[in-house]
């Protein structure tokens, strides 16, 4: 199976049992799945019981939107069906609180059918997906999904709008054939901008510099050092190739031996050769609109924790709190992201993007790290900040760009207000992966909903919930289950996402560490997963 929240390949590959073997495992498990289903009390805000034959009488605002109040009105009376597709709804979960006619179409349903705005096909034959793009394309072509989308559309009304994190040219062709509007920049443009070389050139032209660097090729250690010397980078270097996850295409080289170790990945590639610095990486999401770039909050990341991921240095969550950066660093980072937005405008790009910013902890300089031209894993937190509740969630500015509406907003005023509010909130989330080298058929799994840590540090289920927006204290958490009963778990699989209003890491004496509460959250969630060990299928079966 593909990793569904990011682009990592599986840490280990197993041959999954055939679907015909499932009955044997179910019988062995003797699990009553009904006892594990969530029981969600549907809030009235989600209970749209419109008469089947009567069109909704909604007064649309047809003039240009001039302020946030009018933007709110526009989305609360929206009549265009909008769908977010993905393995799970985690990236944009909760946006249906702001946007009428907004739904989620997902492969996995953590609510077992009880979330009123989440649709999952009932018939899902086992498919060994190799990427998140494959999952989204499968959903688009699924007959149940197409029928559901049709049921949400009005004959003669606007075409359905489709958003997702990962897609490709095949996705675009499917949407075109079905008459769906894919409200994202083209796959070709996104692929071009994904290049670290292109990002560096774009940033340089826009006044958003990267860490001191030189671009070029090096087929030997001598050629590498010659380039570095000419650029004044020293002999302790960070070398990146254009494409791929930064954890797998970033190489630290300070000797001939280290160059030799990574030479097969470096020789023949276009390279970004950087001076090695001590840095703090932060993530910033933004939306490029016709009125300018709206910049979201600054978040730090959780990475490489063995309790969460089997991938060395692998991303496993984000957190937002007042002390992520200083006020000066925050202001300069926001300015850098806006400059990146200006550079993107020249490429024809519009809408949502994410920038990795590097803060040099020795010199206090702020640099452009990487550009991710898409919705990101940090979006789950970005859309629930104090700024989002004061105005609207960041992703709604993306929707304005792709819906049939004219608007003229004071982006400078919005950014100034959001920067002022940036220290007023604390949110974190962690992606909990399977870290053991196992293959199990899951017989018991934790429920999706709200939990709390009791006085003994034990995680207790509080109640079913549709999202994490109603969390109040640092001892509460919302868990979104991904793999559940009758699924498999394997090394690297995404078990679920835990969101809380608390810092999950702190600066230890030598490195950043997970907090005690974070470790309790993780171990308690893991303890609720139980299953039957499945022997690898024999070759040829």
Short mmCIF file of C-alpha atoms in Angstrom, two decimals:
data_model
loop_
_atom_site.label_atom_id
_atom_site.label_comp_id
_atom_site.label_asym_id
_atom_site.label_seq_id
_atom_site.Cartn_x
_atom_site.Cartn_y
_atom_site.Cartn_z
CA UNK A 1 0.00 0.00 0.00
CA UNK A 2 1.05 3.56 -0.60
CA UNK A 3 1.68 5.98 2.22
CA UNK A 4 -1.36 8.18 1.98
CA UNK A 5 -0.44 11.39 3.81
CA UNK A 6 2.94 11.97 2.17
CA UNK A 7 5.15 10.75 -0.63
CA UNK A 8 7.24 8.19 1.27
CA UNK A 9 7.49 4.68 -0.18
CA UNK A 10 6.72 1.89 2.29
CA UNK A 11 9.53 1.08 4.72
CA UNK A 12 9.11 -2.59 3.90
CA UNK A 13 7.09 -4.45 1.31
CA UNK A 14 4.86 -7.44 2.00
CA UNK A 15 2.75 -9.50 -0.32
CA UNK A 16 -0.78 -8.95 0.96
CA UNK A 17 -3.14 -11.92 1.29
CA UNK A 18 -5.72 -12.37 -1.42
CA UNK A 19 -9.21 -10.97 -0.74
CA UNK A 20 -10.45 -14.59 -0.68
CA UNK A 21 -8.36 -15.16 2.44
CA UNK A 22 -10.23 -12.49 4.40
CA UNK A 23 -13.09 -14.79 5.46
CA UNK A 24 -10.64 -17.08 7.24
CA UNK A 25 -9.14 -14.15 9.10
CA UNK A 26 -12.54 -12.72 10.02
CA UNK A 27 -13.63 -16.08 11.41
CA UNK A 28 -10.43 -16.36 13.39
CA UNK A 29 -10.84 -12.85 14.78
CA UNK A 30 -14.49 -13.33 15.85
CA UNK A 31 -14.82 -9.54 15.94
CA UNK A 32 -18.19 -7.83 16.17
CA UNK A 33 -17.39 -4.71 14.16
CA UNK A 34 -20.62 -2.95 15.12
CA UNK A 35 -19.30 -2.58 18.66
CA UNK A 36 -16.38 -0.57 17.31
CA UNK A 37 -18.41 1.86 15.21
CA UNK A 38 -18.55 5.52 16.12
CA UNK A 39 -21.87 6.88 17.28
CA UNK A 40 -21.90 10.49 16.15
CA UNK A 41 -24.69 12.80 17.19
CA UNK A 42 -25.16 15.00 14.13
CA UNK A 43 -25.05 18.73 14.84
CA UNK A 44 -27.91 20.70 13.31
CA UNK A 45 -25.43 22.73 11.31
CA UNK A 46 -24.55 19.60 9.34
CA UNK A 47 -28.06 18.25 8.92
CA UNK A 48 -29.05 19.57 5.51
CA UNK A 49 -32.47 18.02 4.99
CA UNK A 50 -33.43 19.82 1.81
CA UNK A 51 -36.59 18.68 -0.02
CA UNK A 52 -35.64 16.45 -2.93
CA UNK A 53 -37.68 18.31 -5.55
CA UNK A 54 -37.44 21.90 -4.35
CA UNK A 55 -34.42 24.05 -5.16
CA UNK A 56 -32.92 25.83 -2.19
CA UNK A 57 -33.91 29.50 -2.09
CA UNK A 58 -30.58 31.16 -1.50
CA UNK A 59 -29.92 34.86 -2.06
CA UNK A 60 -26.58 35.05 -3.84
CA UNK A 61 -24.29 38.06 -3.64
CA UNK A 62 -23.59 38.85 -7.30
CA UNK A 63 -21.50 42.00 -6.84
CA UNK A 64 -17.77 42.11 -6.13
CA UNK A 65 -16.88 41.00 -2.60
CA UNK A 66 -15.26 43.86 -0.72
CA UNK A 67 -14.60 42.57 2.81
CA UNK A 68 -14.43 39.47 5.00
CA UNK A 69 -18.06 39.79 6.09
CA UNK A 70 -19.18 39.50 2.47
CA UNK A 71 -16.79 36.59 1.92
CA UNK A 72 -18.36 34.79 4.88
CA UNK A 73 -21.84 35.41 3.45
CA UNK A 74 -20.75 34.13 0.05
CA UNK A 75 -19.56 30.79 1.42
CA UNK A 76 -22.47 30.32 3.84
CA UNK A 77 -24.85 30.64 0.86
CA UNK A 78 -22.66 28.81 -1.66
CA UNK A 79 -24.59 26.73 -4.21
CA UNK A 80 -21.62 25.21 -6.08
CA UNK A 81 -20.85 21.62 -5.00
CA UNK A 82 -17.23 21.36 -3.85
CA UNK A 83 -15.51 18.06 -3.08
CA UNK A 84 -12.18 17.26 -1.44
CA UNK A 85 -10.88 13.85 -2.53
CA UNK A 86 -8.24 11.83 -0.74
CA UNK A 87 -7.44 8.73 1.20
CA UNK A 88 -8.71 10.66 4.26
CA UNK A 89 -10.25 14.13 4.75
CA UNK A 90 -7.59 15.20 7.26
CA UNK A 91 -6.06 18.10 5.29
CA UNK A 92 -9.29 20.12 5.04
CA UNK A 93 -11.44 18.51 7.72
CA UNK A 94 -13.79 21.07 9.30
CA UNK A 95 -14.09 23.40 6.29
CA UNK A 96 -17.68 22.26 5.90
CA UNK A 97 -18.35 24.40 8.98
CA UNK A 98 -17.74 27.49 6.80
CA UNK A 99 -18.65 26.38 3.29
CA UNK A 100 -22.10 25.21 2.30
CA UNK A 101 -22.12 22.31 -0.22
CA UNK A 102 -18.58 21.24 0.78
CA UNK A 103 -18.09 17.47 1.07
CA UNK A 104 -15.30 14.92 1.45
CA UNK A 105 -14.89 11.81 -0.70
CA UNK A 106 -12.41 9.43 0.89
CA UNK A 107 -11.12 5.89 0.57
CA UNK A 108 -11.03 5.39 4.35
CA UNK A 109 -13.90 6.38 6.63
CA UNK A 110 -12.87 6.83 10.25
CA UNK A 111 -16.49 7.51 11.29
CA UNK A 112 -17.94 4.29 9.85
CA UNK A 113 -20.57 6.19 7.88
CA UNK A 114 -21.61 8.61 10.65
CA UNK A 115 -20.02 11.83 9.36
CA UNK A 116 -22.74 13.56 7.32
CA UNK A 117 -20.31 15.21 4.87
CA UNK A 118 -17.93 12.26 4.30
CA UNK A 119 -18.70 9.76 1.54
CA UNK A 120 -16.82 6.49 1.10
CA UNK A 121 -17.69 3.80 -1.49
CA UNK A 122 -19.26 0.72 0.04
CA UNK A 123 -17.58 -1.67 -2.42
CA UNK A 124 -13.80 -1.44 -2.22
CA UNK A 125 -12.03 -4.48 -3.66
CA UNK A 126 -8.46 -4.76 -2.45
CA UNK A 127 -6.06 -2.70 -4.58
CA UNK A 128 -2.33 -2.45 -3.86
CA UNK A 129 -2.09 1.30 -4.46
CA UNK A 130 1.44 2.58 -5.11
CA UNK A 131 0.73 6.29 -4.65
CA UNK A 132 -1.80 8.79 -3.35
CA UNK A 133 -2.44 9.80 -6.97
CA UNK A 134 -3.62 6.26 -7.72
CA UNK A 135 -6.08 6.38 -4.83
CA UNK A 136 -7.57 9.67 -6.04
CA UNK A 137 -7.88 8.44 -9.63
CA UNK A 138 -9.56 5.25 -8.42
CA UNK A 139 -12.07 7.33 -6.45
CA UNK A 140 -12.88 9.57 -9.42
CA UNK A 141 -13.60 6.58 -11.66
CA UNK A 142 -15.61 4.68 -9.03
CA UNK A 143 -19.29 4.37 -9.98
CA UNK A 144 -20.54 5.00 -6.43
CA UNK A 145 -18.47 8.17 -6.20
CA UNK A 146 -19.72 9.45 -9.55
CA UNK A 147 -23.31 8.77 -8.51
CA UNK A 148 -22.75 10.60 -5.22
CA UNK A 149 -21.28 13.64 -7.00
CA UNK A 150 -24.21 13.68 -9.42
CA UNK A 151 -26.64 13.56 -6.49
CA UNK A 152 -25.10 16.73 -5.04
CA UNK A 153 -25.36 18.68 -8.31
CA UNK A 154 -28.34 20.59 -9.70
CA UNK A 155 -29.25 19.87 -13.34
CA UNK A 156 -28.15 22.88 -15.37
CA UNK A 157 -26.29 24.24 -12.35
CA UNK A 158 -22.56 24.80 -11.84
CA UNK A 159 -20.12 21.97 -12.51
CA UNK A 160 -18.75 20.19 -9.43
CA UNK A 161 -15.42 21.51 -8.18
CA UNK A 162 -12.74 19.00 -7.19
CA UNK A 163 -9.77 19.64 -4.87
CA UNK A 164 -7.10 17.21 -3.66
CA UNK A 165 -3.50 17.11 -2.48
CA UNK A 166 -1.92 14.73 -5.00
CA UNK A 167 -2.90 14.40 -8.66
CA UNK A 168 -1.34 13.91 -12.09
CA UNK A 169 -2.12 14.25 -15.79
CA UNK A 170 -4.38 11.18 -15.61
CA UNK A 171 -6.43 12.92 -12.92
CA UNK A 172 -6.85 15.93 -15.18
CA UNK A 173 -7.99 13.72 -18.07
CA UNK A 174 -10.56 11.92 -15.88
CA UNK A 175 -12.00 15.20 -14.60
CA UNK A 176 -12.21 16.62 -18.12
CA UNK A 177 -14.04 13.53 -19.36
CA UNK A 178 -16.52 13.60 -16.47
CA UNK A 179 -17.14 17.35 -16.64
CA UNK A 180 -15.58 18.09 -13.25
CA UNK A 181 -13.58 21.27 -12.59
CA UNK A 182 -10.22 20.45 -10.97
CA UNK A 183 -9.66 23.66 -9.01
CA UNK A 184 -5.88 23.45 -8.81
CA UNK A 185 -2.93 24.62 -10.90
CA UNK A 186 -1.99 22.21 -13.69
CA UNK A 187 0.00 19.07 -12.92
CA UNK A 188 2.66 20.15 -15.44
CA UNK A 189 3.18 23.49 -13.69
CA UNK A 190 3.25 21.88 -10.25
CA UNK A 191 5.87 19.36 -11.43
CA UNK A 192 8.03 22.14 -12.83
CA UNK A 193 7.81 24.17 -9.62
CA UNK A 194 8.56 21.10 -7.48
CA UNK A 195 12.17 21.26 -8.68
CA UNK A 196 14.49 22.62 -6.00
CA UNK A 197 16.54 24.20 -8.79
CA UNK A 198 13.52 26.05 -10.21
CA UNK A 199 12.46 27.10 -6.69
CA UNK A 200 15.90 28.58 -6.03
CA UNK A 201 15.90 30.55 -9.29
CA UNK A 202 12.34 31.76 -8.68
CA UNK A 203 13.23 32.89 -5.17
CA UNK A 204 16.37 34.68 -6.29
CA UNK A 205 14.44 36.60 -8.96
CA UNK A 206 11.70 37.53 -6.45
CA UNK A 207 14.08 38.69 -3.70
CA UNK A 208 13.60 35.58 -1.53
CA UNK A 209 17.12 34.14 -1.28
CA UNK A 210 18.07 30.61 -0.32
CA UNK A 211 20.95 29.62 1.96
CA UNK A 212 24.20 30.72 0.22
CA UNK A 213 24.51 28.32 -2.70
CA UNK A 214 25.65 27.62 -6.22
CA UNK A 215 23.82 25.67 -8.94
CA UNK A 216 25.67 23.29 -11.22
CA UNK A 217 26.82 19.70 -11.83
CA UNK A 218 29.66 17.76 -10.25
CA UNK A 219 30.78 14.34 -11.46
CA UNK A 220 33.65 14.19 -8.98
CA UNK A 221 34.57 15.42 -5.51
CA UNK A 222 37.08 17.80 -7.07
CA UNK A 223 34.41 19.39 -9.28
CA UNK A 224 32.11 19.77 -6.28
CA UNK A 225 34.78 21.50 -4.20
CA UNK A 226 35.73 23.76 -7.11
CA UNK A 227 32.14 25.00 -7.39
CA UNK A 228 31.91 25.48 -3.62
CA UNK A 229 35.20 27.39 -3.45
CA UNK A 230 34.18 29.77 -6.25
CA UNK A 231 30.95 30.56 -4.36
CA UNK A 232 32.68 30.89 -0.98
CA UNK A 233 30.65 28.09 0.61
CA UNK A 234 33.43 26.36 2.55
CA UNK A 235 34.00 22.61 2.62
CA UNK A 236 31.04 21.52 4.78
CA UNK A 237 28.22 21.30 2.23
CA UNK A 238 24.58 20.36 1.76
CA UNK A 239 23.85 19.02 -1.72
CA UNK A 240 20.32 18.60 -3.12
CA UNK A 241 19.04 17.05 -6.35
CA UNK A 242 15.99 18.64 -8.05
CA UNK A 243 13.13 16.28 -7.25
CA UNK A 244 11.97 14.02 -4.46
CA UNK A 245 11.40 14.12 -0.73
CA UNK A 246 14.07 16.31 0.86
CA UNK A 247 14.97 13.59 3.37
CA UNK A 248 15.97 11.29 0.53
CA UNK A 249 17.49 13.78 -1.94
CA UNK A 250 19.54 15.89 0.48
CA UNK A 251 23.14 14.86 1.15
CA UNK A 252 25.59 16.20 3.74
CA UNK A 253 29.13 16.16 2.40
CA UNK A 254 32.32 17.29 4.16
CA UNK A 255 34.79 14.72 2.81
CA UNK A 256 35.72 12.67 -0.24
CA UNK A 257 34.35 9.57 1.48
CA UNK A 258 30.91 11.12 1.91
CA UNK A 259 30.85 12.19 -1.74
CA UNK A 260 31.69 8.62 -2.76
CA UNK A 261 28.92 7.30 -0.50
CA UNK A 262 26.27 9.42 -2.30
CA UNK A 263 27.90 9.69 -5.73
CA UNK A 264 25.39 7.44 -7.51
CA UNK A 265 22.61 9.91 -6.56
CA UNK A 266 24.67 13.03 -7.40
CA UNK A 267 26.59 12.34 -10.59
CA UNK A 268 24.70 13.43 -13.70
CA UNK A 269 22.14 15.45 -11.73
CA UNK A 270 21.55 19.19 -11.61
CA UNK A 271 22.62 20.19 -8.10
CA UNK A 272 21.94 22.86 -5.53
CA UNK A 273 25.14 23.10 -3.47
CA UNK A 274 24.69 24.99 -0.19
CA UNK A 275 26.78 26.14 2.72
CA UNK A 276 25.86 24.02 5.73
CA UNK A 277 24.22 26.09 8.47
CA UNK A 278 22.62 25.46 11.83
CA UNK A 279 18.97 26.08 11.16
CA UNK A 280 15.46 25.85 12.46
CA UNK A 281 13.02 24.77 9.73
CA UNK A 282 9.50 26.19 9.81
CA UNK A 283 6.52 25.71 7.49
CA UNK A 284 4.32 28.52 6.19
CA UNK A 285 1.22 28.06 4.03
CA UNK A 286 -0.12 30.81 1.81
CA UNK A 287 -2.59 31.52 -1.00
CA UNK A 288 -1.76 33.54 -4.10
CA UNK A 289 -4.87 35.53 -5.08
CA UNK A 290 -5.51 38.26 -7.64
CA UNK A 291 -5.30 40.73 -4.74
CA UNK A 292 -1.97 39.46 -3.45
CA UNK A 293 -0.62 36.67 -1.26
CA UNK A 294 -2.41 35.82 2.00
CA UNK A 295 0.09 34.26 4.42
CA UNK A 296 -0.91 31.77 7.09
CA UNK A 297 0.65 31.03 10.49
CA UNK A 298 4.22 29.81 11.04
CA UNK A 299 4.56 26.23 12.20
CA UNK A 300 7.46 24.06 13.22
CA UNK A 301 7.58 20.36 12.33
CA UNK A 302 7.91 17.04 14.08
CA UNK A 303 10.43 14.89 12.25
CA UNK A 304 12.16 11.56 12.64
CA UNK A 305 10.75 10.52 16.02
CA UNK A 306 11.08 6.74 16.33
CA UNK A 307 7.81 6.63 18.29
CA UNK A 308 5.96 7.99 15.25
CA UNK A 309 7.75 6.94 12.06
CA UNK A 310 10.21 4.31 10.82
CA UNK A 311 11.69 6.83 8.37
CA UNK A 312 14.91 8.54 9.44
CA UNK A 313 14.19 12.27 9.42
CA UNK A 314 10.67 11.64 8.12
CA UNK A 315 7.98 14.28 8.63
CA UNK A 316 5.44 13.20 11.24
CA UNK A 317 3.49 16.33 12.18
CA UNK A 318 3.49 20.05 12.89
CA UNK A 319 2.91 22.36 15.80
CA UNK A 320 2.05 26.02 16.17
CA UNK A 321 2.70 28.12 19.27
CA UNK A 322 3.87 31.66 20.12
CA UNK A 323 7.52 30.67 20.53
CA UNK A 324 8.10 28.97 17.18
CA UNK A 325 10.03 32.08 16.04
CA UNK A 326 10.69 35.59 17.36
CA UNK A 327 8.54 38.53 16.27
CA UNK A 328 11.35 39.76 14.02
CA UNK A 329 11.84 36.35 12.42
CA UNK A 330 8.09 35.97 11.93
CA UNK A 331 7.84 39.32 10.15
CA UNK A 332 10.77 38.54 7.85
CA UNK A 333 9.48 35.02 7.12
CA UNK A 334 6.06 36.40 6.14
CA UNK A 335 7.72 38.96 3.87
CA UNK A 336 9.80 36.19 2.25
CA UNK A 337 6.70 34.06 1.60
CA UNK A 338 4.90 37.04 0.02
CA UNK A 339 7.87 37.55 -2.29
CA UNK A 340 7.68 33.87 -3.28
CA UNK A 341 4.01 34.48 -4.08
CA UNK A 342 4.99 37.40 -6.32
CA UNK A 343 7.40 35.12 -8.13
CA UNK A 344 4.76 32.43 -8.57
CA UNK A 345 2.39 34.95 -10.11
CA UNK A 346 4.76 35.35 -13.05
CA UNK A 347 4.53 31.58 -13.76
CA UNK A 348 0.72 31.61 -14.02
CA UNK A 349 0.32 29.82 -10.69
CA UNK A 350 -2.56 30.73 -8.39
CA UNK A 351 -3.98 29.36 -5.19
CA UNK A 352 -2.59 27.38 -2.26
CA UNK A 353 1.12 26.69 -1.68
CA UNK A 354 3.51 25.92 1.19
CA UNK A 355 7.02 27.23 1.80
CA UNK A 356 9.69 25.71 4.03
CA UNK A 357 11.63 28.57 5.61
CA UNK A 358 15.05 28.11 7.22
CA UNK A 359 16.06 30.34 10.15
CA UNK A 360 19.85 30.44 10.65
CA UNK A 361 20.23 30.05 14.41
CA UNK A 362 23.76 31.53 14.32
CA UNK A 363 23.17 34.65 12.21
CA UNK A 364 19.37 35.07 12.57
CA UNK A 365 19.02 35.25 8.77
CA UNK A 366 15.81 33.90 7.20
CA UNK A 367 16.11 31.87 3.99
CA UNK A 368 13.88 30.15 1.44
CA UNK A 369 14.11 26.38 1.89
CA UNK A 370 11.66 24.58 -0.40
CA UNK A 371 8.41 25.30 -2.21
CA UNK A 372 5.54 22.80 -2.19
CA UNK A 373 2.94 23.91 -4.76
CA UNK A 374 0.00 22.15 -3.13
CA UNK A 375 -2.13 21.72 -0.04
CA UNK A 376 0.20 20.30 2.61
CA UNK A 377 0.14 18.22 5.76
CA UNK A 378 0.22 21.42 7.82
CA UNK A 379 -3.15 22.52 6.38
CA UNK A 380 -5.05 20.69 9.12
CA UNK A 381 -3.71 23.17 11.70
CA UNK A 382 -3.55 26.24 9.46
CA UNK A 383 -7.31 26.20 8.92
CA UNK A 384 -8.21 26.20 12.63
CA UNK A 385 -6.18 29.14 13.95
CA UNK A 386 -7.39 32.23 15.74
CA UNK A 387 -6.97 34.12 12.46
CA UNK A 388 -9.21 31.62 10.70
CA UNK A 389 -11.96 32.14 13.24
CA UNK A 390 -11.54 35.91 13.18
CA UNK A 391 -11.84 35.97 9.39
CA UNK A 392 -12.08 32.76 7.33
CA UNK A 393 -9.80 29.71 7.01
CA UNK A 394 -6.86 30.16 4.66
CA UNK A 395 -8.14 27.64 2.10
CA UNK A 396 -11.24 29.76 1.46
CA UNK A 397 -9.03 32.31 -0.28
CA UNK A 398 -8.03 29.50 -2.63
CA UNK A 399 -11.70 28.75 -3.30
CA UNK A 400 -12.34 32.42 -4.12
CA UNK A 401 -9.75 32.14 -6.90
CA UNK A 402 -11.51 29.19 -8.50
CA UNK A 403 -15.20 29.97 -8.02
CA UNK A 404 -17.29 32.28 -10.18
CA UNK A 405 -16.95 35.36 -7.99
CA UNK A 406 -15.18 38.71 -8.17
CA UNK A 407 -13.48 40.06 -5.07
CA UNK A 408 -11.29 42.96 -4.03
CA UNK A 409 -9.76 42.46 -0.60
CA UNK A 410 -7.13 44.36 1.36
CA UNK A 411 -4.57 41.55 1.63
CA UNK A 412 -2.09 43.77 3.49
CA UNK A 413 -4.67 44.43 6.20
CA UNK A 414 -5.51 40.71 6.47
CA UNK A 415 -1.84 39.74 6.76
CA UNK A 416 -1.19 42.42 9.39
CA UNK A 417 -4.12 41.20 11.49
CA UNK A 418 -3.12 37.55 11.18
CA UNK A 419 0.49 38.31 12.11
CA UNK A 420 -0.74 40.11 15.22
CA UNK A 421 -2.88 37.09 16.17
CA UNK A 422 -0.17 34.54 15.40
CA UNK A 423 0.94 34.25 19.01
CA UNK A 424 -2.55 33.71 20.38
CA UNK A 425 -3.03 30.02 19.65
CA UNK A 426 -1.47 26.60 20.23
CA UNK A 427 -2.20 23.62 17.98
CA UNK A 428 -0.28 20.44 17.13
CA UNK A 429 -0.83 17.25 15.23
CA UNK A 430 1.09 14.01 14.78
CA UNK A 431 0.89 11.34 12.11
CA UNK A 432 1.10 8.01 13.93
CA UNK A 433 2.64 5.34 11.70
CA UNK A 434 3.20 1.66 12.33
CA UNK A 435 6.85 1.39 13.38
CA UNK A 436 7.15 -2.39 13.91
CA UNK A 437 8.17 -4.72 11.09
CA UNK A 438 4.86 -6.59 11.04
CA UNK A 439 1.95 -7.46 8.80
CA UNK A 440 -1.33 -7.81 10.70
CA UNK A 441 -5.00 -8.11 9.91
CA UNK A 442 -6.59 -5.54 12.25
CA UNK A 443 -9.29 -6.86 14.58
CA UNK A 444 -9.52 -3.94 17.01
CA UNK A 445 -8.82 -0.25 16.42
CA UNK A 446 -9.42 3.00 18.33
CA UNK A 447 -12.52 5.01 17.52
CA UNK A 448 -12.43 8.37 15.82
CA UNK A 449 -13.38 11.09 18.26
CA UNK A 450 -12.33 13.15 21.27
CA UNK A 451 -10.07 11.74 24.00
CA UNK A 452 -8.48 13.07 27.19
CA UNK A 453 -5.55 12.12 29.41
CA UNK A 454 -6.75 11.32 32.92
CA UNK A 455 -4.81 11.92 36.15
CA UNK A 456 -2.88 8.66 35.64
CA UNK A 457 -1.83 9.57 32.11
CA UNK A 458 -4.23 7.07 30.57
CA UNK A 459 -6.06 8.06 27.40
CA UNK A 460 -9.83 7.90 27.80
CA UNK A 461 -12.42 8.12 25.02
CA UNK A 462 -14.61 11.17 25.67
CA UNK A 463 -17.14 11.28 22.85
CA UNK A 464 -17.59 10.96 19.12
CA UNK A 465 -16.80 14.10 17.14
CA UNK A 466 -16.74 15.26 13.53
CA UNK A 467 -13.44 17.16 13.77
CA UNK A 468 -11.01 18.74 16.25
CA UNK A 469 -12.38 22.29 16.23
CA UNK A 470 -14.02 22.00 19.66
CA UNK A 471 -10.93 20.95 21.63
CA UNK A 472 -10.39 23.22 24.63
CA UNK A 473 -7.41 22.11 26.75
CA UNK A 474 -3.93 20.63 26.34
CA UNK A 475 -5.08 17.35 27.90
CA UNK A 476 -7.67 16.77 25.17
CA UNK A 477 -7.04 15.28 21.75
CA UNK A 478 -8.94 14.33 18.63
CA UNK A 479 -7.93 11.09 16.94
CA UNK A 480 -8.80 10.46 13.30
CA UNK A 481 -8.49 6.75 12.60
CA UNK A 482 -7.21 5.81 9.15
CA UNK A 483 -6.70 2.04 9.15
CA UNK A 484 -9.42 0.21 11.06
CA UNK A 485 -11.00 -3.20 11.56
CA UNK A 486 -10.55 -5.50 8.52
CA UNK A 487 -7.64 -3.39 7.19
CA UNK A 488 -3.97 -4.36 7.36
CA UNK A 489 -1.21 -2.63 9.25
CA UNK A 490 2.41 -2.85 8.15
CA UNK A 491 5.67 -1.03 8.76
CA UNK A 492 5.23 2.55 7.60
CA UNK A 493 1.41 2.45 7.42
CA UNK A 494 -0.46 5.58 8.56
CA UNK A 495 -2.58 4.40 11.51
CA UNK A 496 -4.13 7.76 12.26
CA UNK A 497 -3.75 11.45 13.03
CA UNK A 498 -3.90 12.93 16.53
CA UNK A 499 -4.62 16.65 16.98
CA UNK A 500 -4.32 18.53 20.25
CA UNK A 501 -4.07 22.05 21.68
CA UNK A 502 -0.65 21.45 23.22
CA UNK A 503 3.04 21.60 22.41
CA UNK A 504 4.26 18.07 21.67
CA UNK A 505 8.02 18.64 21.75
CA UNK A 506 10.58 20.58 23.75
CA UNK A 507 14.26 21.46 23.48
CA UNK A 508 16.32 18.88 25.35
CA UNK A 509 19.99 19.26 26.31
CA UNK A 510 21.21 17.87 22.98
CA UNK A 511 18.17 17.73 20.69
CA UNK A 512 14.44 18.26 20.46
CA UNK A 513 12.38 15.59 22.23
CA UNK A 514 8.75 14.55 22.47
CA UNK A 515 6.90 15.69 25.58
CA UNK A 516 5.67 13.22 28.19
CA UNK A 517 2.05 13.85 27.17
CA UNK A 518 2.93 13.27 23.51
CA UNK A 519 4.45 9.89 24.38
CA UNK A 520 1.36 9.02 26.42
CA UNK A 521 -0.91 9.93 23.50
CA UNK A 522 1.11 7.75 21.13
CA UNK A 523 1.47 4.69 23.35
CA UNK A 524 -2.21 4.74 24.36
CA UNK A 525 -3.39 4.93 20.73
CA UNK A 526 -1.04 2.12 19.72
CA UNK A 527 -2.27 -0.10 22.57
CA UNK A 528 -5.78 -0.02 21.10
CA UNK A 529 -4.67 -1.60 17.83
CA UNK A 530 -4.84 -5.39 17.89
CA UNK A 531 -4.68 -7.90 15.09
CA UNK A 532 -3.74 -11.29 13.75
CA UNK A 533 -0.26 -11.84 12.36
CA UNK A 534 -0.49 -12.69 8.68
CA UNK A 535 2.24 -14.83 7.12
CA UNK A 536 3.53 -13.55 3.76
CA UNK A 537 1.66 -14.99 0.80
CA UNK A 538 3.56 -17.64 -1.12
CA UNK A 539 5.10 -16.52 -4.40
CA UNK A 540 3.07 -17.57 -7.38
CA UNK A 541 -0.28 -17.45 -5.52
#
